Amino acid sequence: MFKLLAVLALVSASAAHRFKGAEYKQTKMVDNYEYKRINWDEAHEYEECEEFDDRYEELMEGVGKDGEEALNGMDHFMSRHIPKPIEDICDFTVGTCPNFSRKDSGKCGFETVVIPAGHWMVADIDKSYEKFLVRSAYKEKLFYGYRSPNKMRFVTPVILKWHLDADGNRERGEIAMYIPEEYQSNPPLSKSDKVRVEEWKETTVFVRPYGGYRDDDAFGKQFEFLRKAVSKAELSYDKNIEMEAGYTYLRYGRQRIEAMLVEDSSRI
C-alpha cells in the first residue's frame, strides 16, 4: 500500500495542487532519516553549458527560500535542490530499476542514456478540461488494470511520454512502467483494454535530471536547455516527442525527475 501511495504522489500532475513551491509542508515522518548534502557534480554526468548555467545553491532540508521551516523540520525539501543521484535510488542487483546505461555525453548540458530493449506496461493518459489526468492513468489503468492483478512489484522510473503538435504543445500522453525482470521473457497478457504490453527496442535518450517537481516552471525550462544543448552538440532528436522519468516519491526527501529527448534514430 505504501508503494501505491508513493507512486500516486510521484506521477500526479494535479496531485501537487495545494502543495506548491515554498509553501510545501510535509508532515510525514521518516525514522532514522539523515540529510545528505551533495554537490552538483555528484548528481550529474555532464558539465553545464556556461551560457545557461543551471546551478543553484543547495539549501538545508526543511528550510524554504524565505527561511520558513517544514512542519516536521526534517524530511522535506521546501525548494528546488540538486537531484538525488541514481546510485541512491536504484539497486540493480535486485532490479529496483531497469539497467539503463548512463554515460557522459562528452558535451555540455546533458548526459546520454541508453534504455535497454524490453517489455513495458503502457496506458494512455486521459485529458479533462485541458488537464492531463496522470494520477488516474496510473491508479485506474496501470495499477488496477495490470500490476495488481499480476502481483507485480514496483520498478522505477515511471515514464511519461508526450506527443507534441506542430507548435510544440502536448496533445496526448502515455504512461509507462518497466515490467519486472522476472516477467520480461514472458510478460502476462493484459486483460484490460486500457493497458497494453509493448516491446520497446533499445532506445537512446538525451537527459537532464532535475531536483524538484514536474509542475515546477523550472522543470519545464529543462526541456528548453536540453534542446539547446543537443542542438549545440550537432545531434538530432525526435521533435515530436518529449519524455519525463520520475524516480522519487513526491514531497518525500530529495527528488529526481528527468527531462528526456529521444535520439532521432531511436524512436520508440
Coordinates of C-alpha atoms in Angstrom, one line a residue:
M1 CA 0.0 0.0 0.0
F2 CA 2.9 2.4 0.8
K3 CA 4.3 1.9 -2.7
L4 CA 0.9 2.6 -4.3
L5 CA 0.7 5.9 -2.4
A6 CA 4.2 6.7 -3.3
V7 CA 3.6 6.2 -7.0
L8 CA 0.4 8.2 -6.9
A9 CA 2.2 11.1 -5.5
L10 CA 5.1 10.7 -7.9
V11 CA 3.2 10.6 -11.2
S12 CA 0.4 13.1 -10.3
A13 CA 0.3 16.2 -12.4
S14 CA -2.6 17.6 -10.5
A15 CA -2.0 15.9 -7.1
A16 CA 0.5 18.6 -6.3
H17 CA -2.4 21.1 -6.2
R18 CA -2.2 22.8 -2.8
F19 CA 1.4 21.7 -2.2
K20 CA 3.5 24.0 -4.4
G21 CA 6.9 25.5 -4.2
A22 CA 8.0 27.1 -0.9
E23 CA 4.6 26.5 0.7
Y24 CA 5.0 22.8 0.7
K25 CA 4.6 21.5 4.3
Q26 CA 5.4 17.8 4.5
T27 CA 4.1 16.2 7.7
K28 CA 5.2 12.6 7.1
M29 CA 8.0 11.5 9.5
V30 CA 10.8 9.2 8.5
D31 CA 12.6 7.1 11.0
N32 CA 16.3 7.5 11.1
Y33 CA 16.3 9.9 8.2
E34 CA 19.6 11.7 7.7
Y35 CA 20.1 14.6 5.4
K36 CA 22.9 14.1 2.9
R37 CA 24.5 17.1 1.3
I38 CA 25.8 16.5 -2.2
N39 CA 27.4 18.8 -4.8
W40 CA 26.3 19.4 -8.4
D41 CA 28.9 17.1 -9.9
E42 CA 27.8 14.1 -7.8
A43 CA 24.3 14.2 -9.3
H44 CA 25.1 15.0 -12.9
E45 CA 27.0 13.1 -15.6
Y46 CA 28.0 16.2 -17.6
E47 CA 29.3 19.7 -17.3
E48 CA 26.8 22.5 -17.6
C49 CA 26.9 24.8 -20.6
E50 CA 28.2 28.2 -19.5
E51 CA 25.6 30.2 -21.4
F52 CA 22.7 28.7 -19.4
D53 CA 24.4 27.8 -16.1
D54 CA 21.6 26.0 -14.2
R55 CA 23.5 25.6 -10.9
Y56 CA 21.9 26.9 -7.7
E57 CA 22.7 27.0 -4.0
E58 CA 21.9 23.8 -2.1
L59 CA 19.6 24.7 0.8
M60 CA 19.3 22.8 4.0
E61 CA 16.5 20.3 4.2
G62 CA 13.2 21.6 5.6
V63 CA 14.1 25.2 5.0
G64 CA 12.4 27.3 2.3
K65 CA 13.7 30.2 0.4
D66 CA 12.1 32.6 2.9
G67 CA 13.6 30.7 5.8
E68 CA 10.3 29.1 6.7
E69 CA 10.7 25.6 8.2
A70 CA 8.9 22.4 7.2
L71 CA 6.4 21.2 9.8
N72 CA 8.5 18.2 10.8
G73 CA 11.7 20.1 10.3
M74 CA 13.3 17.0 8.8
D75 CA 12.2 15.1 5.8
H76 CA 11.1 17.6 3.2
F77 CA 12.9 20.0 0.8
M78 CA 10.7 23.1 0.5
S79 CA 12.5 24.4 -2.6
R80 CA 14.5 23.1 -5.5
H81 CA 17.6 21.0 -4.8
I82 CA 20.3 19.1 -6.5
P83 CA 18.7 15.9 -7.9
K84 CA 19.1 12.6 -6.0
P85 CA 21.9 10.5 -7.5
I86 CA 20.8 7.4 -9.3
E87 CA 23.0 5.2 -7.1
D88 CA 21.0 6.3 -4.1
I89 CA 17.8 5.2 -5.8
C90 CA 18.5 2.1 -7.8
D91 CA 19.8 -1.2 -6.6
F92 CA 20.5 -3.0 -9.9
T93 CA 21.3 -6.3 -8.1
V94 CA 17.7 -6.7 -7.1
G95 CA 16.1 -5.0 -10.1
T96 CA 14.5 -1.9 -8.5
C97 CA 15.3 -0.1 -11.7
P98 CA 15.9 -1.4 -15.3
N99 CA 19.6 -1.3 -16.1
F100 CA 19.8 2.0 -18.1
S101 CA 23.3 2.6 -19.4
R102 CA 24.4 6.1 -18.4
K103 CA 27.4 8.0 -19.8
D104 CA 28.9 11.4 -20.1
S105 CA 27.8 12.8 -23.5
G106 CA 31.2 14.4 -23.9
K107 CA 29.2 17.7 -24.5
C108 CA 27.9 20.3 -22.1
G109 CA 24.3 20.4 -20.8
F110 CA 23.1 16.7 -21.0
E111 CA 24.0 13.1 -20.5
T112 CA 23.3 10.2 -22.8
V113 CA 21.2 7.3 -21.5
V114 CA 20.5 4.0 -23.3
I115 CA 17.2 2.4 -22.3
P116 CA 17.6 -1.4 -23.0
A117 CA 15.1 -3.3 -25.1
G118 CA 12.3 -4.7 -23.0
H119 CA 8.6 -5.0 -22.3
W120 CA 6.7 -2.1 -20.7
M121 CA 3.1 -1.8 -19.5
V122 CA 1.6 1.3 -21.2
A123 CA -1.6 3.2 -20.9
D124 CA -3.0 6.4 -22.4
I125 CA -3.3 9.5 -20.2
D126 CA -6.8 10.9 -20.5
K127 CA -7.4 14.6 -20.7
S128 CA -10.2 16.6 -19.0
Y129 CA -10.7 20.4 -19.1
E130 CA -7.2 20.8 -20.7
K131 CA -5.5 18.9 -17.9
F132 CA -3.8 15.5 -18.3
L133 CA -5.0 13.0 -15.7
V134 CA -1.7 11.4 -14.9
R135 CA -2.8 10.2 -11.4
S136 CA -5.8 8.3 -12.7
A137 CA -3.8 6.8 -15.6
Y138 CA -1.5 5.2 -13.1
K139 CA -4.0 4.2 -10.4
E140 CA -7.0 3.1 -12.6
K141 CA -5.1 1.7 -15.5
L142 CA -1.6 0.5 -14.8
F143 CA -2.0 -0.4 -11.1
Y144 CA -5.5 -1.8 -11.0
G145 CA -5.5 -2.9 -14.6
Y146 CA -2.2 -4.7 -14.8
R147 CA 0.2 -4.5 -11.8
S148 CA -2.1 -5.6 -9.1
P149 CA -3.8 -8.5 -10.9
N150 CA -0.4 -9.9 -11.8
K151 CA 1.1 -9.1 -8.3
M152 CA 4.0 -7.2 -9.8
R153 CA 6.5 -5.3 -7.8
F154 CA 7.2 -1.7 -8.4
V155 CA 10.1 -0.8 -10.8
T156 CA 11.4 2.7 -11.1
P157 CA 11.2 5.0 -13.1
V158 CA 7.7 5.9 -14.2
I159 CA 7.9 7.3 -17.7
L160 CA 5.6 9.8 -19.2
K161 CA 5.7 10.1 -23.0
W162 CA 4.3 13.2 -24.5
H163 CA 3.3 13.6 -28.2
L164 CA 3.7 17.2 -29.4
D165 CA 1.7 19.1 -32.0
A166 CA 3.2 21.3 -34.7
D167 CA 3.5 24.1 -32.2
G168 CA 5.3 22.0 -29.7
N169 CA 2.3 21.7 -27.3
R170 CA 1.5 18.4 -25.7
E171 CA -1.6 16.9 -27.4
R172 CA -1.6 13.4 -26.0
G173 CA 0.3 11.4 -23.4
E174 CA 1.2 7.9 -22.4
I175 CA 2.4 6.5 -19.0
A176 CA 4.7 3.5 -18.9
M177 CA 6.4 1.3 -16.4
Y178 CA 9.0 -1.4 -17.0
I179 CA 7.7 -4.9 -16.4
P180 CA 9.9 -6.6 -13.7
E181 CA 12.8 -8.6 -14.9
E182 CA 11.3 -11.9 -13.8
Y183 CA 8.4 -11.4 -16.3
Q184 CA 10.4 -10.0 -19.2
S185 CA 10.8 -13.2 -21.1
N186 CA 7.1 -14.0 -20.9
P187 CA 5.0 -10.9 -19.8
P188 CA 1.4 -11.6 -18.9
L189 CA -1.1 -10.5 -21.4
S190 CA -3.2 -7.6 -20.4
K191 CA -6.8 -8.4 -19.5
S192 CA -7.7 -4.7 -19.5
D193 CA -8.5 -2.9 -22.7
K194 CA -6.9 0.2 -21.1
V195 CA -3.4 -1.3 -20.7
R196 CA -1.2 -2.7 -23.3
V197 CA 2.1 -4.5 -23.2
E198 CA 4.7 -3.0 -25.6
E199 CA 8.1 -4.3 -26.5
W200 CA 10.4 -1.3 -26.8
K201 CA 13.6 -1.6 -28.8
E202 CA 16.9 -0.3 -27.4
T203 CA 16.5 3.5 -27.2
T204 CA 19.0 6.3 -26.8
V205 CA 17.8 9.4 -25.0
F206 CA 19.4 12.7 -24.0
V207 CA 18.7 13.6 -20.4
R208 CA 18.8 16.5 -17.9
P209 CA 17.9 15.5 -14.2
Y210 CA 16.1 17.9 -12.0
G211 CA 15.8 18.2 -8.2
G212 CA 12.2 19.5 -7.9
Y213 CA 8.7 18.6 -9.1
R214 CA 7.2 18.1 -12.5
D215 CA 4.8 21.1 -12.3
D216 CA 7.7 23.5 -11.4
D217 CA 8.3 26.2 -14.0
A218 CA 12.0 25.4 -13.7
F219 CA 11.4 21.8 -14.7
G220 CA 9.7 22.9 -18.0
K221 CA 12.8 25.0 -18.6
Q222 CA 15.0 21.9 -18.5
F223 CA 13.5 20.9 -21.9
E224 CA 14.5 24.3 -23.3
F225 CA 18.0 23.8 -22.0
L226 CA 18.1 20.3 -23.3
R227 CA 17.1 21.2 -26.8
K228 CA 19.7 23.9 -27.0
A229 CA 22.4 21.7 -25.6
V230 CA 21.7 18.8 -28.0
S231 CA 21.5 21.1 -31.0
K232 CA 24.8 22.7 -29.9
A233 CA 26.3 19.3 -29.9
E234 CA 25.0 18.8 -33.5
L235 CA 22.9 15.8 -32.6
S236 CA 19.4 15.2 -33.8
Y237 CA 16.4 14.3 -31.8
D238 CA 12.7 13.5 -32.4
K239 CA 11.0 16.9 -32.3
N240 CA 7.5 15.2 -31.9
I241 CA 8.3 13.6 -28.6
E242 CA 9.4 14.5 -25.1
M243 CA 9.6 12.3 -22.1
E244 CA 9.8 12.5 -18.3
A245 CA 11.2 9.9 -16.0
G246 CA 10.1 10.1 -12.3
Y247 CA 12.3 8.3 -9.8
T248 CA 11.2 9.6 -6.4
Y249 CA 8.2 9.9 -4.0
L250 CA 6.8 13.4 -4.3
R251 CA 7.2 15.5 -1.2
Y252 CA 9.5 12.9 0.4
G253 CA 13.1 13.9 0.6
R254 CA 15.4 14.7 -2.2
Q255 CA 13.8 14.5 -5.6
R256 CA 14.8 13.3 -9.1
I257 CA 12.9 13.7 -12.2
E258 CA 14.5 13.7 -15.7
A259 CA 13.7 15.6 -18.9
M260 CA 14.3 13.4 -21.9
L261 CA 14.5 13.8 -25.6
V262 CA 14.7 10.8 -27.9
E263 CA 17.6 10.4 -30.3
D264 CA 16.2 10.7 -33.8
S265 CA 17.3 7.3 -34.9
S266 CA 15.9 5.6 -31.7
R267 CA 12.2 6.4 -32.0
I268 CA 10.2 4.2 -29.6

